[in-house]
Coordinates of C-alpha atoms in Angstrom, one line a residue:
X28 CA 116.5 94.1 101.1
X29 CA 116.3 97.8 101.8
X30 CA 112.9 99.2 102.8
X31 CA 111.3 102.7 102.7
X32 CA 108.0 104.0 104.0
X33 CA 105.4 105.6 101.8
X34 CA 106.3 109.0 103.3
X35 CA 109.9 108.5 102.4
X36 CA 109.2 107.3 98.9
X37 CA 106.8 110.3 98.4
X38 CA 109.4 112.9 99.5
X39 CA 112.0 111.3 97.4
X40 CA 109.7 111.3 94.4
X41 CA 108.9 115.0 94.8
X42 CA 112.5 115.9 95.4
X43 CA 113.7 114.1 92.3
X44 CA 110.8 115.7 90.4
X45 CA 112.0 119.1 91.4
X46 CA 108.9 120.0 93.5
X47 CA 110.4 120.3 97.0
X48 CA 113.1 122.7 98.2
X49 CA 115.3 123.5 95.2
X50 CA 118.4 123.0 97.4
X51 CA 117.5 119.3 97.7
X52 CA 116.6 118.7 94.0
X53 CA 119.7 119.7 92.2
X54 CA 117.7 121.5 89.6
X55 CA 117.8 125.3 88.8
X56 CA 115.9 127.3 91.4
X57 CA 114.3 129.6 88.9
X58 CA 114.5 130.9 85.3
X59 CA 114.7 134.4 83.8
X60 CA 112.3 135.2 81.0
X61 CA 112.9 133.2 77.8
X62 CA 116.6 133.7 77.0
X63 CA 119.6 131.4 77.1
X64 CA 119.5 131.0 80.9
X65 CA 115.8 130.0 80.8
X66 CA 116.5 127.5 78.0
X67 CA 119.3 125.9 80.0
X68 CA 117.0 125.7 83.0
X69 CA 114.2 124.0 81.0
X70 CA 116.8 121.6 79.5
X71 CA 117.9 120.6 83.0
X72 CA 114.3 119.7 83.9
X73 CA 113.9 117.6 80.7
X74 CA 117.2 115.9 81.4
X75 CA 116.1 115.0 84.9
X76 CA 113.2 112.9 83.6
X77 CA 114.5 112.1 80.2
X78 CA 111.3 113.3 78.7
X79 CA 108.7 116.1 78.7
X80 CA 105.3 114.8 77.6
X81 CA 103.5 117.0 75.1
X82 CA 99.8 117.5 74.9
X83 CA 97.6 119.7 72.7
X84 CA 95.1 121.0 75.3
X85 CA 95.6 124.7 76.2
X86 CA 92.4 125.6 77.9
X87 CA 94.1 126.4 81.2
X88 CA 96.3 129.1 79.6
X89 CA 99.2 126.8 78.8
X90 CA 99.7 123.3 77.5
X91 CA 100.9 120.5 79.7
X92 CA 104.6 120.7 78.8
X93 CA 104.6 124.4 79.7
X94 CA 102.8 123.8 82.9
X95 CA 105.4 121.2 84.0
X96 CA 108.1 123.8 83.5
X97 CA 106.2 126.7 85.1
X98 CA 105.6 124.5 88.2
X99 CA 109.4 124.1 88.7
X100 CA 110.9 127.3 87.3
X101 CA 109.5 130.6 88.8
X102 CA 110.2 133.5 86.5
X103 CA 110.0 131.4 83.3
X104 CA 108.2 133.2 80.4
X105 CA 105.3 130.9 79.6
X106 CA 105.7 131.3 75.9
X107 CA 109.1 129.6 75.9
X108 CA 107.3 126.3 76.6
X109 CA 105.9 126.4 73.0
X110 CA 109.3 127.2 71.5
X111 CA 111.6 124.5 72.9
X112 CA 111.5 122.2 69.8
X113 CA 113.5 124.2 67.2
X114 CA 116.4 123.5 64.9
X115 CA 119.7 123.7 66.9
X116 CA 118.1 122.9 70.2
X117 CA 119.2 119.7 72.1
X118 CA 115.8 118.0 71.9
X119 CA 113.9 115.7 69.6
X120 CA 110.3 114.4 69.6
X121 CA 109.5 110.8 69.8
X122 CA 107.4 108.1 71.6
X123 CA 108.2 107.7 75.3
X124 CA 105.3 106.6 77.4
X125 CA 103.5 109.1 75.1
X126 CA 104.7 111.6 72.5
X127 CA 107.5 113.5 74.3
X128 CA 110.4 115.9 73.8
X129 CA 113.6 114.2 74.9
X130 CA 117.3 115.0 75.2
X131 CA 119.2 114.4 71.9
X132 CA 121.5 111.9 73.6
X133 CA 118.5 109.5 74.1
X134 CA 117.9 109.2 70.3
X135 CA 120.2 106.2 69.7
X136 CA 118.6 104.3 72.6
X137 CA 115.3 104.1 70.7
X138 CA 116.6 102.3 67.6
X139 CA 114.9 99.1 68.8
X140 CA 111.5 101.0 68.8
X141 CA 112.1 102.6 65.4
X142 CA 112.7 99.1 64.0
X143 CA 109.6 97.7 65.8
X144 CA 107.5 100.6 64.5
X145 CA 108.1 99.9 60.9
X146 CA 104.7 98.5 61.3
X147 CA 102.8 101.3 63.1
X148 CA 101.2 100.2 66.4
X149 CA 97.8 101.7 65.4
X150 CA 97.7 101.2 61.6
X151 CA 100.0 98.3 60.9
X152 CA 102.1 98.4 57.7
X153 CA 100.4 101.5 56.3
X154 CA 103.6 102.5 54.5
X155 CA 103.8 99.1 52.8
X156 CA 100.1 99.4 51.9
X157 CA 100.5 102.8 50.4
X158 CA 104.0 102.9 48.9
X159 CA 103.3 105.6 46.3
X160 CA 102.0 108.0 48.9
X161 CA 105.0 107.4 51.1
X162 CA 107.4 107.8 48.3
X163 CA 105.7 111.0 47.1
X164 CA 105.7 112.5 50.6
X165 CA 109.4 111.7 51.1
X166 CA 110.3 113.2 47.7
X167 CA 108.3 116.3 48.3
X168 CA 110.0 116.9 51.6
X169 CA 113.4 116.1 50.1
X170 CA 112.9 118.5 47.2
X171 CA 110.9 121.3 48.8
X172 CA 111.9 121.2 52.5
X173 CA 109.9 120.6 55.7
X174 CA 106.2 120.3 55.6
X175 CA 103.6 121.0 58.3
X176 CA 101.0 118.5 59.0
X177 CA 98.4 121.2 58.4
X178 CA 99.6 121.6 54.8
X179 CA 99.4 118.0 53.8
X180 CA 97.2 117.2 50.9
X181 CA 94.3 114.9 51.2
X182 CA 90.7 114.9 52.2
X183 CA 89.9 115.3 55.9
X184 CA 87.2 113.7 57.9
X185 CA 85.1 114.2 61.0
X186 CA 86.6 111.5 63.2
X187 CA 89.8 112.2 65.3
X188 CA 91.3 108.8 64.5
X189 CA 90.3 108.9 60.8
X190 CA 93.1 111.2 59.8
X191 CA 94.1 112.2 56.3
X192 CA 96.1 109.4 54.7
X193 CA 99.1 111.7 54.3
X194 CA 99.1 112.4 58.0
X195 CA 98.9 108.7 58.8
X196 CA 101.8 108.0 56.5
X197 CA 103.9 110.9 57.9
X198 CA 103.2 109.7 61.5
X199 CA 104.3 106.1 60.5
X200 CA 107.5 107.4 58.8
X201 CA 108.2 109.5 61.9
X202 CA 107.6 106.5 64.1
X203 CA 110.0 104.3 62.1
X204 CA 112.7 107.0 61.9
X205 CA 112.6 108.0 58.3
X206 CA 111.1 111.4 59.2
X207 CA 111.7 113.5 62.2
X208 CA 109.8 116.5 63.7
X209 CA 111.9 119.5 62.9
X210 CA 109.9 122.0 65.1
X211 CA 106.5 122.9 66.4
X212 CA 104.9 126.3 65.8
X213 CA 101.5 126.9 67.3
X214 CA 101.8 123.2 68.2
X215 CA 101.8 122.2 64.5
X216 CA 104.4 119.6 63.7
X217 CA 106.8 120.3 60.9
X218 CA 108.2 117.1 59.3
X219 CA 111.7 116.8 57.7
X220 CA 114.1 114.1 56.7
X221 CA 115.8 112.7 59.8
X222 CA 119.3 113.4 58.5
X223 CA 118.4 117.1 58.3
X224 CA 117.1 117.2 61.9
X225 CA 119.2 114.8 64.0
X226 CA 122.9 115.7 64.1
X227 CA 125.2 113.4 62.2
X228 CA 127.3 112.5 65.3
X229 CA 124.0 111.4 67.1
X230 CA 122.8 109.4 64.1
X231 CA 126.1 107.6 63.9
X232 CA 126.1 106.3 67.5
X233 CA 125.4 102.6 67.9
X234 CA 123.7 101.4 71.1
X235 CA 122.8 97.8 71.6
X236 CA 119.3 96.8 72.8
X237 CA 120.7 95.7 76.1
X238 CA 122.6 99.0 76.6
X239 CA 119.4 100.9 75.6
X240 CA 117.3 99.1 78.2
X241 CA 119.9 99.7 81.0
X242 CA 120.2 103.4 80.2
X243 CA 116.4 103.9 79.9
X244 CA 115.7 102.2 83.2
X245 CA 118.4 104.3 85.0
X246 CA 116.9 107.5 83.4
X247 CA 113.5 106.5 84.7
X248 CA 114.8 105.9 88.2
X249 CA 116.6 109.3 88.1
X250 CA 113.2 111.0 87.7
X251 CA 111.1 108.8 90.0
X252 CA 113.5 108.1 92.8
X253 CA 112.0 104.8 93.8
X254 CA 109.8 102.8 91.4
X255 CA 108.4 99.3 90.8
X256 CA 109.5 97.4 87.7
X257 CA 106.0 98.1 86.2
X258 CA 106.5 101.9 86.6
X259 CA 109.9 101.7 85.0
X260 CA 108.5 99.8 82.1
X261 CA 105.5 102.1 81.6
X262 CA 107.8 105.2 81.7
X263 CA 109.1 104.1 78.3
X264 CA 106.2 102.0 77.2
X265 CA 108.3 98.8 77.4
X266 CA 105.4 96.4 76.9
X267 CA 105.7 92.6 76.8
X268 CA 109.4 92.6 77.7
X269 CA 109.3 91.1 81.2
X270 CA 112.3 88.8 80.7
X271 CA 114.4 91.5 79.0
X272 CA 113.6 94.0 81.9
X273 CA 114.4 91.4 84.5
X274 CA 117.8 90.8 82.9
X275 CA 118.5 94.5 82.6
X276 CA 117.7 95.1 86.2
X277 CA 119.9 92.2 87.2
X278 CA 122.8 93.7 85.2
X279 CA 122.3 97.1 86.9
X280 CA 122.2 95.5 90.3
X281 CA 125.3 93.5 89.6
X282 CA 127.1 96.7 88.6
X283 CA 125.9 98.5 91.8
X284 CA 123.8 101.0 89.8
X285 CA 120.5 100.0 91.5
X286 CA 119.3 98.3 94.6
X287 CA 116.2 96.2 95.3
X288 CA 114.0 98.1 97.8
X289 CA 110.6 97.5 99.2
X290 CA 108.0 100.2 99.8
X291 CA 106.4 99.2 103.2
X292 CA 103.2 101.2 103.8
X293 CA 101.8 101.6 107.3
X294 CA 99.0 99.3 106.4
X295 CA 98.8 97.1 103.3
X296 CA 101.1 94.9 101.3
X297 CA 104.7 95.8 100.7
X298 CA 105.7 96.5 97.1
X299 CA 109.1 95.4 95.6
X300 CA 110.9 98.1 93.7
X301 CA 114.2 99.6 92.8
X302 CA 116.3 102.6 93.8
X303 CA 119.7 104.1 93.0
X304 CA 122.2 104.0 96.0
X305 CA 122.5 107.8 96.0
X306 CA 118.7 108.1 96.2
X307 CA 118.6 105.8 99.1
X308 CA 121.0 108.1 100.9
X309 CA 118.9 111.1 99.8
X310 CA 115.7 109.5 101.2
X311 CA 117.4 109.1 104.6
X312 CA 118.4 112.8 104.6
X313 CA 114.8 113.8 103.7
X314 CA 113.4 112.3 106.8
X315 CA 114.2 115.5 108.6
X316 CA 112.6 117.7 105.9
X317 CA 109.6 119.8 106.8
X318 CA 108.0 120.9 103.5
X319 CA 105.9 124.1 103.8
X320 CA 102.2 123.3 103.9
X321 CA 100.9 126.8 103.1
X322 CA 102.7 127.3 99.8
X323 CA 101.1 125.5 96.8
X324 CA 101.8 124.9 93.2
X325 CA 99.5 123.8 90.4
X326 CA 100.5 120.7 88.5
X327 CA 99.7 119.5 85.0
X328 CA 97.5 116.4 84.9
X329 CA 100.3 114.9 82.8
X330 CA 103.1 115.9 85.2
X331 CA 105.8 113.2 85.6
X332 CA 104.6 112.6 89.2
X333 CA 101.0 112.2 88.2
X334 CA 100.6 110.4 84.9
X335 CA 100.6 106.9 86.5
X336 CA 97.4 106.7 88.5
X337 CA 98.3 103.7 90.6
X338 CA 101.5 105.2 91.8
X339 CA 99.8 108.5 92.6
X340 CA 97.2 106.6 94.7
X341 CA 99.9 104.7 96.5
X342 CA 102.1 107.7 97.3
X343 CA 99.5 110.4 97.9
X344 CA 96.2 108.6 98.5
X345 CA 94.9 110.7 95.6
X346 CA 92.7 109.5 92.7
X347 CA 94.2 111.3 89.7
X348 CA 91.4 111.3 87.0
X349 CA 91.2 113.1 83.7
X350 CA 87.6 113.8 82.6
X351 CA 88.2 115.4 79.2
X352 CA 86.5 112.5 77.4
X353 CA 83.5 112.3 79.7
X354 CA 80.2 114.0 78.9
X355 CA 80.0 117.2 80.9
X356 CA 77.1 116.0 82.9
X357 CA 79.0 113.0 84.2
X358 CA 82.2 114.9 85.3
X359 CA 82.9 115.0 89.0
X360 CA 85.7 117.6 89.1
X361 CA 85.8 119.3 85.7
X362 CA 87.1 119.2 82.1
X363 CA 90.9 119.8 82.7
X364 CA 91.8 119.9 86.4
X365 CA 95.1 120.9 87.7
X366 CA 95.9 119.2 91.1
X367 CA 97.2 121.5 93.9
X368 CA 100.4 120.3 95.5
X369 CA 100.9 121.7 99.0
X370 CA 104.3 120.7 100.4
X371 CA 104.1 116.9 100.0
X372 CA 100.3 116.6 99.8
X373 CA 97.8 116.8 97.0
X374 CA 95.1 118.9 98.6
X375 CA 92.7 120.0 95.8
X376 CA 92.1 120.2 92.1
X377 CA 91.1 123.3 90.0
X378 CA 89.3 123.4 86.7
X379 CA 90.6 126.5 84.9
X380 CA 89.7 128.3 81.7
X381 CA 91.8 131.0 80.2
X382 CA 90.3 134.0 78.4
X383 CA 93.2 135.9 76.9
X384 CA 91.0 138.5 75.2
X385 CA 89.7 139.5 78.7
X386 CA 93.1 138.8 80.4
X387 CA 91.4 136.4 82.8
X388 CA 92.1 133.0 84.2
X389 CA 88.7 131.7 85.4
X390 CA 88.3 129.2 88.1
X391 CA 85.4 127.0 86.9
X392 CA 85.5 124.8 90.0
X393 CA 87.7 123.8 92.9
X394 CA 87.4 120.6 94.9
X395 CA 89.3 120.0 98.1
X396 CA 90.4 116.6 99.3
X397 CA 88.6 115.6 102.5
X398 CA 85.5 117.7 101.8
X399 CA 84.8 117.3 98.1
X400 CA 83.7 120.9 98.0
X401 CA 85.2 124.4 97.5
X402 CA 85.7 124.5 101.3
X403 CA 89.0 123.1 102.5
X404 CA 89.2 120.7 105.4
X405 CA 91.9 122.9 106.9
X406 CA 92.6 126.6 106.5
X407 CA 96.2 125.8 105.5
X408 CA 94.9 123.9 102.4
X409 CA 93.0 127.0 101.3
X410 CA 96.1 129.1 101.8
X411 CA 98.1 126.7 99.6
X412 CA 95.5 126.6 96.9
X413 CA 95.3 130.4 96.9
X414 CA 99.1 130.7 96.6
X415 CA 99.2 128.1 93.8
X416 CA 96.5 129.9 91.8
X417 CA 98.2 133.3 92.2
X418 CA 101.6 131.9 91.2
X419 CA 100.2 130.1 88.1
X420 CA 98.0 133.0 87.0
X421 CA 101.1 135.3 87.2
X422 CA 103.2 132.9 85.3
X423 CA 100.6 132.7 82.4
X424 CA 100.1 136.5 82.7
X425 CA 96.4 136.4 83.5
X426 CA 94.2 137.7 86.3
X427 CA 92.6 134.9 88.4
X428 CA 88.8 135.3 88.8
X429 CA 86.0 133.1 90.1
X430 CA 87.3 132.0 93.4
X431 CA 87.7 134.1 96.5
X432 CA 89.3 131.5 98.8

């Protein structure tokens, strides 16, 4: 069985994620504004992972999906990140590991999920329990056109999970494929009939369950580089499918598409995993790489290299935590921290708050690894954090204030 060290897997992961030297990643080196070239560049990033997780929090001056793009595409106009899901664009929104924008060619591969979600994973058979409301909503959309979630009738409530019934029904119909999200404006979903959103040639494609699993696992590896079976499963929320996943990986191995490969840390127990043959060769070439330590970039807490905490801990020795739901007094780092990547190390995390009226990006706190304070363990870490902050502030068109490091 092939083996790789933690350092080799880490560099491969960052390269496949588009976060090391662009010449190694195969992704566009930059974007220009928000025109056609910029859209093509953003599409290339989404294609690399097969998904772009979306999230509503915008306190740092941009939402997660935009931050992911800005971290990889210098020169991208930050407003484009909110405008990607529109009619005519090669994306659709659906459930990956979370709600995500995905390339249109992935749509047929989730037929098994749409069937499974005829009973919603949170609310059960809510459509069957409320057939009149579902029929009325579908008729209204069919007759009057797309409807925003904001405009749905019904009485609201105080609790986040106690949504209006119409919104629950719409979400269930979207999850089962009867509705699709046509676009987002100001992050508000606009629901429409699926046949008016997904092109007919995409809707007509038939993909078997086995073909879907094979394709999704390969897409996950394309973004990760090396990954355990568990990481591959969690990338697409493939729960309780151990036998099916084992069979799919065996098919891929028999076809020469993947190889079994162990991650062997300097100390600790080896982890079995998988890698594509081309990425095994790339990992060997990256042994000679020397990523710059003084140039940093801020990452979304939901970045494709960060959302799985155990993997981040294994590859970076970094405890990736999100403290949004903690009471303020119990937070260690801050409300919505963006980790700082310096070369191939995660060296700090910044809690940022944008004030567009004042034109400022405020650094509420910064904590460096190794010291747990605003003082870096090494001067080069401070240089990387400064460059990361300046680059991000420029990208979201705000002036950084509150930290003089």
